[in-house]
Amino acid sequence: SDEDMRRPVLPSGWSAVQLLHHLALDDERFWVRAVIAGDAEAIAGLSENAWVVPDELSVADVRGLYLREAELGDRALAAADPDAAPAWWPDFLG
């Protein structure tokens, strides 16, 4: 249920919906689409704290976000050269 997805159950205090939001934005969007593929749209859409789920997003919205990001990430990985250097790296990470 939505209530179960929002209830903190992990040792960190995070909820399942927070974990799903993090996977969508920090893993699929940041690492795959931005770093590996250098996708300008992904870079422009990076989030400062992907563990924070905006109040206006429902659990279904977060699930949809993850599914979209995973699909885009899969496409980026399929097109990527596994021997290539990262296409992009953020200046703020040195």
mmCIF file with all atom_site columns, C-alpha atoms in Angstrom, residues 2-69:
data_model
loop_
_atom_site.group_PDB
_atom_site.id
_atom_site.type_symbol
_atom_site.label_atom_id
_atom_site.label_alt_id
_atom_site.label_comp_id
_atom_site.label_asym_id
_atom_site.label_entity_id
_atom_site.label_seq_id
_atom_site.pdbx_PDB_ins_code
_atom_site.Cartn_x
_atom_site.Cartn_y
_atom_site.Cartn_z
_atom_site.occupancy
_atom_site.B_iso_or_equiv
_atom_site.pdbx_formal_charge
_atom_site.auth_seq_id
_atom_site.auth_comp_id
_atom_site.auth_asym_id
_atom_site.auth_atom_id
_atom_site.pdbx_PDB_model_num
ATOM 1  C CA . ASP A 1 2  ? 1.031  3.633  -0.293  1.00 0.00 ? 2  ASP A CA 1
ATOM 2  C CA . GLU A 1 3  ? 1.162  3.797  3.497   1.00 0.00 ? 3  GLU A CA 1
ATOM 3  C CA . ASP A 1 4  ? 3.529  0.816  3.657   1.00 0.00 ? 4  ASP A CA 1
ATOM 4  C CA . MET A 1 5  ? 5.759  2.292  0.946   1.00 0.00 ? 5  MET A CA 1
ATOM 5  C CA . ARG A 1 6  ? 6.068  5.569  2.898   1.00 0.00 ? 6  ARG A CA 1
ATOM 6  C CA . ARG A 1 7  ? 6.694  3.983  6.307   1.00 0.00 ? 7  ARG A CA 1
ATOM 7  C CA . PRO A 1 8  ? 10.377 4.007  7.349   1.00 0.00 ? 8  PRO A CA 1
ATOM 8  C CA . VAL A 1 9  ? 11.372 0.335  7.598   1.00 0.00 ? 9  VAL A CA 1
ATOM 9  C CA . LEU A 1 10 ? 15.039 0.259  6.636   1.00 0.00 ? 10 LEU A CA 1
ATOM 10 C CA . PRO A 1 11 ? 17.780 0.466  9.311   1.00 0.00 ? 11 PRO A CA 1
ATOM 11 C CA . SER A 1 12 ? 18.680 3.891  7.885   1.00 0.00 ? 12 SER A CA 1
ATOM 12 C CA . GLY A 1 13 ? 15.185 5.180  8.618   1.00 0.00 ? 13 GLY A CA 1
ATOM 13 C CA . TRP A 1 14 ? 14.354 5.470  4.931   1.00 0.00 ? 14 TRP A CA 1
ATOM 14 C CA . SER A 1 15 ? 11.156 4.203  3.410   1.00 0.00 ? 15 SER A CA 1
ATOM 15 C CA . ALA A 1 16 ? 10.785 1.972  0.369   1.00 0.00 ? 16 ALA A CA 1
ATOM 16 C CA . VAL A 1 17 ? 9.519  4.904  -1.720  1.00 0.00 ? 17 VAL A CA 1
ATOM 17 C CA . GLN A 1 18 ? 12.601 6.926  -0.758  1.00 0.00 ? 18 GLN A CA 1
ATOM 18 C CA . LEU A 1 19 ? 14.831 4.038  -1.828  1.00 0.00 ? 19 LEU A CA 1
ATOM 19 C CA . LEU A 1 20 ? 12.988 3.752  -5.158  1.00 0.00 ? 20 LEU A CA 1
ATOM 20 C CA . HIS A 1 21 ? 13.305 7.525  -5.735  1.00 0.00 ? 21 HIS A CA 1
ATOM 21 C CA . HIS A 1 22 ? 17.033 7.322  -4.974  1.00 0.00 ? 22 HIS A CA 1
ATOM 22 C CA . LEU A 1 23 ? 17.513 4.419  -7.405  1.00 0.00 ? 23 LEU A CA 1
ATOM 23 C CA . ALA A 1 24 ? 15.713 6.359  -10.148 1.00 0.00 ? 24 ALA A CA 1
ATOM 24 C CA . LEU A 1 25 ? 17.680 9.577  -9.734  1.00 0.00 ? 25 LEU A CA 1
ATOM 25 C CA . ASP A 1 26 ? 21.075 8.673  -8.259  1.00 0.00 ? 26 ASP A CA 1
ATOM 26 C CA . ASP A 1 27 ? 21.623 5.359  -10.002 1.00 0.00 ? 27 ASP A CA 1
ATOM 27 C CA . GLU A 1 28 ? 19.742 5.325  -13.288 1.00 0.00 ? 28 GLU A CA 1
ATOM 28 C CA . ARG A 1 29 ? 19.816 9.078  -14.064 1.00 0.00 ? 29 ARG A CA 1
ATOM 29 C CA . PHE A 1 30 ? 23.143 10.111 -12.515 1.00 0.00 ? 30 PHE A CA 1
ATOM 30 C CA . TRP A 1 31 ? 25.405 7.111  -13.049 1.00 0.00 ? 31 TRP A CA 1
ATOM 31 C CA . VAL A 1 32 ? 23.970 5.633  -16.230 1.00 0.00 ? 32 VAL A CA 1
ATOM 32 C CA . ARG A 1 33 ? 22.453 8.489  -18.212 1.00 0.00 ? 33 ARG A CA 1
ATOM 33 C CA . ALA A 1 34 ? 24.672 11.365 -17.045 1.00 0.00 ? 34 ALA A CA 1
ATOM 34 C CA . VAL A 1 35 ? 28.069 9.827  -16.265 1.00 0.00 ? 35 VAL A CA 1
ATOM 35 C CA . ILE A 1 36 ? 28.166 6.913  -18.701 1.00 0.00 ? 36 ILE A CA 1
ATOM 36 C CA . ALA A 1 37 ? 26.139 8.410  -21.555 1.00 0.00 ? 37 ALA A CA 1
ATOM 37 C CA . GLY A 1 38 ? 26.673 12.156 -21.050 1.00 0.00 ? 38 GLY A CA 1
ATOM 38 C CA . ASP A 1 39 ? 22.947 12.759 -21.627 1.00 0.00 ? 39 ASP A CA 1
ATOM 39 C CA . ALA A 1 40 ? 22.413 16.540 -21.418 1.00 0.00 ? 40 ALA A CA 1
ATOM 40 C CA . GLU A 1 41 ? 18.777 16.158 -20.336 1.00 0.00 ? 41 GLU A CA 1
ATOM 41 C CA . ALA A 1 42 ? 19.806 13.843 -17.495 1.00 0.00 ? 42 ALA A CA 1
ATOM 42 C CA . ILE A 1 43 ? 22.579 16.214 -16.417 1.00 0.00 ? 43 ILE A CA 1
ATOM 43 C CA . ALA A 1 44 ? 20.171 19.166 -16.380 1.00 0.00 ? 44 ALA A CA 1
ATOM 44 C CA . GLY A 1 45 ? 17.674 17.128 -14.334 1.00 0.00 ? 45 GLY A CA 1
ATOM 45 C CA . LEU A 1 46 ? 20.022 16.019 -11.566 1.00 0.00 ? 46 LEU A CA 1
ATOM 46 C CA . SER A 1 47 ? 18.630 16.258 -8.058  1.00 0.00 ? 47 SER A CA 1
ATOM 47 C CA . GLU A 1 48 ? 20.495 17.587 -5.057  1.00 0.00 ? 48 GLU A CA 1
ATOM 48 C CA . ASN A 1 49 ? 19.072 14.973 -2.688  1.00 0.00 ? 49 ASN A CA 1
ATOM 49 C CA . ALA A 1 50 ? 17.346 12.038 -4.327  1.00 0.00 ? 50 ALA A CA 1
ATOM 50 C CA . TRP A 1 51 ? 16.426 10.543 -0.950  1.00 0.00 ? 51 TRP A CA 1
ATOM 51 C CA . VAL A 1 52 ? 13.870 13.335 -0.486  1.00 0.00 ? 52 VAL A CA 1
ATOM 52 C CA . VAL A 1 53 ? 10.599 12.528 -2.253  1.00 0.00 ? 53 VAL A CA 1
ATOM 53 C CA . PRO A 1 54 ? 8.706  15.739 -3.049  1.00 0.00 ? 54 PRO A CA 1
ATOM 54 C CA . ASP A 1 55 ? 5.340  15.874 -1.265  1.00 0.00 ? 55 ASP A CA 1
ATOM 55 C CA . GLU A 1 56 ? 3.465  16.225 -4.546  1.00 0.00 ? 56 GLU A CA 1
ATOM 56 C CA . LEU A 1 57 ? 4.736  12.850 -5.837  1.00 0.00 ? 57 LEU A CA 1
ATOM 57 C CA . SER A 1 58 ? 2.577  9.839  -5.148  1.00 0.00 ? 58 SER A CA 1
ATOM 58 C CA . VAL A 1 59 ? 4.017  6.356  -4.770  1.00 0.00 ? 59 VAL A CA 1
ATOM 59 C CA . ALA A 1 60 ? 2.698  5.617  -8.275  1.00 0.00 ? 60 ALA A CA 1
ATOM 60 C CA . ASP A 1 61 ? 4.528  8.707  -9.571  1.00 0.00 ? 61 ASP A CA 1
ATOM 61 C CA . VAL A 1 62 ? 7.802  7.521  -8.028  1.00 0.00 ? 62 VAL A CA 1
ATOM 62 C CA . ARG A 1 63 ? 7.303  4.028  -9.434  1.00 0.00 ? 63 ARG A CA 1
ATOM 63 C CA . GLY A 1 64 ? 6.645  5.542  -12.867 1.00 0.00 ? 64 GLY A CA 1
ATOM 64 C CA . LEU A 1 65 ? 9.739  7.732  -12.540 1.00 0.00 ? 65 LEU A CA 1
ATOM 65 C CA . TYR A 1 66 ? 11.858 4.691  -11.735 1.00 0.00 ? 66 TYR A CA 1
ATOM 66 C CA . LEU A 1 67 ? 10.456 2.678  -14.634 1.00 0.00 ? 67 LEU A CA 1
ATOM 67 C CA . ARG A 1 68 ? 11.087 5.556  -17.081 1.00 0.00 ? 68 ARG A CA 1
ATOM 68 C CA . GLU A 1 69 ? 14.623 6.135  -15.805 1.00 0.00 ? 69 GLU A CA 1
#
